[in-house]
Structure formats: C-alpha cells, structure tokens
Amino acid sequence: MWFTLFYVLAIVVIILHYTGWLARHNLEWIVFVLAVAVFPAVFLL
C-alpha cells in the first residue's frame, strides 16, 4: 500500500512540476526530495 501511495504522490508532483504550479509557489524543492527518496530503491535494484 505504501508503494501505491508513493507512486500516486510522485505522479502528482510530476504533473504539478510540468504545469508550473510548483515553480509559481516556490515548491520546486519537492521534486528534489522525491528524487532523493527514490534513489535508494533505484540503487538497490
């Protein structure tokens, strides 16, 4: 269930990033936090 929630959150963040909503509200750092959160899983696979 946590994986599903994480992926839904990631998709929402990506959509908000490409629409420019994150940049308008100074929340671009969320993209970097998401990338850091994904990195250990990618590294271990």
CSV table of C-alpha atoms in Angstrom, one decimal:
chain,number,residue,atom,x,y,z
A,1,MET,CA,0.0,0.0,0.0
A,2,TRP,CA,2.9,2.4,0.8
A,3,PHE,CA,4.3,1.8,-2.7
A,4,THR,CA,0.9,2.7,-4.3
A,5,LEU,CA,0.7,5.9,-2.2
A,6,PHE,CA,4.3,6.8,-3.1
A,7,TYR,CA,3.7,6.4,-6.8
A,8,VAL,CA,0.4,8.4,-6.7
A,9,LEU,CA,2.3,11.2,-4.9
A,10,ALA,CA,5.1,11.0,-7.4
A,11,ILE,CA,2.7,11.3,-10.3
A,12,VAL,CA,1.0,14.3,-8.8
A,13,VAL,CA,4.4,16.0,-8.1
A,14,ILE,CA,5.5,15.4,-11.7
A,15,ILE,CA,2.2,16.8,-13.1
A,16,LEU,CA,2.5,19.9,-10.9
A,17,HIS,CA,6.1,20.3,-11.9
A,18,TYR,CA,5.3,20.3,-15.7
A,19,THR,CA,2.3,22.6,-15.3
A,20,GLY,CA,4.5,25.1,-13.5
A,21,TRP,CA,2.4,25.1,-10.3
A,22,LEU,CA,5.4,24.2,-8.1
A,23,ALA,CA,7.6,27.0,-9.5
A,24,ARG,CA,4.8,29.6,-9.0
A,25,HIS,CA,4.5,28.6,-5.3
A,26,ASN,CA,8.3,28.1,-4.7
A,27,LEU,CA,7.9,24.4,-4.1
A,28,GLU,CA,10.4,23.1,-6.7
A,29,TRP,CA,12.3,21.5,-3.8
A,30,ILE,CA,9.6,18.8,-3.6
A,31,VAL,CA,10.9,17.4,-6.9
A,32,PHE,CA,14.4,17.0,-5.4
A,33,VAL,CA,13.1,15.5,-2.2
A,34,LEU,CA,11.2,13.0,-4.3
A,35,ALA,CA,14.3,12.2,-6.3
A,36,VAL,CA,16.3,11.6,-3.1
A,37,ALA,CA,13.5,9.3,-1.8
A,38,VAL,CA,13.6,7.2,-5.0
A,39,PHE,CA,17.4,7.0,-5.3
A,40,PRO,CA,17.9,4.2,-2.7
A,41,ALA,CA,15.4,1.9,-4.3
A,42,VAL,CA,16.9,2.5,-7.8
A,43,PHE,CA,20.4,2.0,-6.3
A,44,LEU,CA,19.5,-1.3,-4.7
A,45,LEU,CA,17.8,-2.7,-7.8
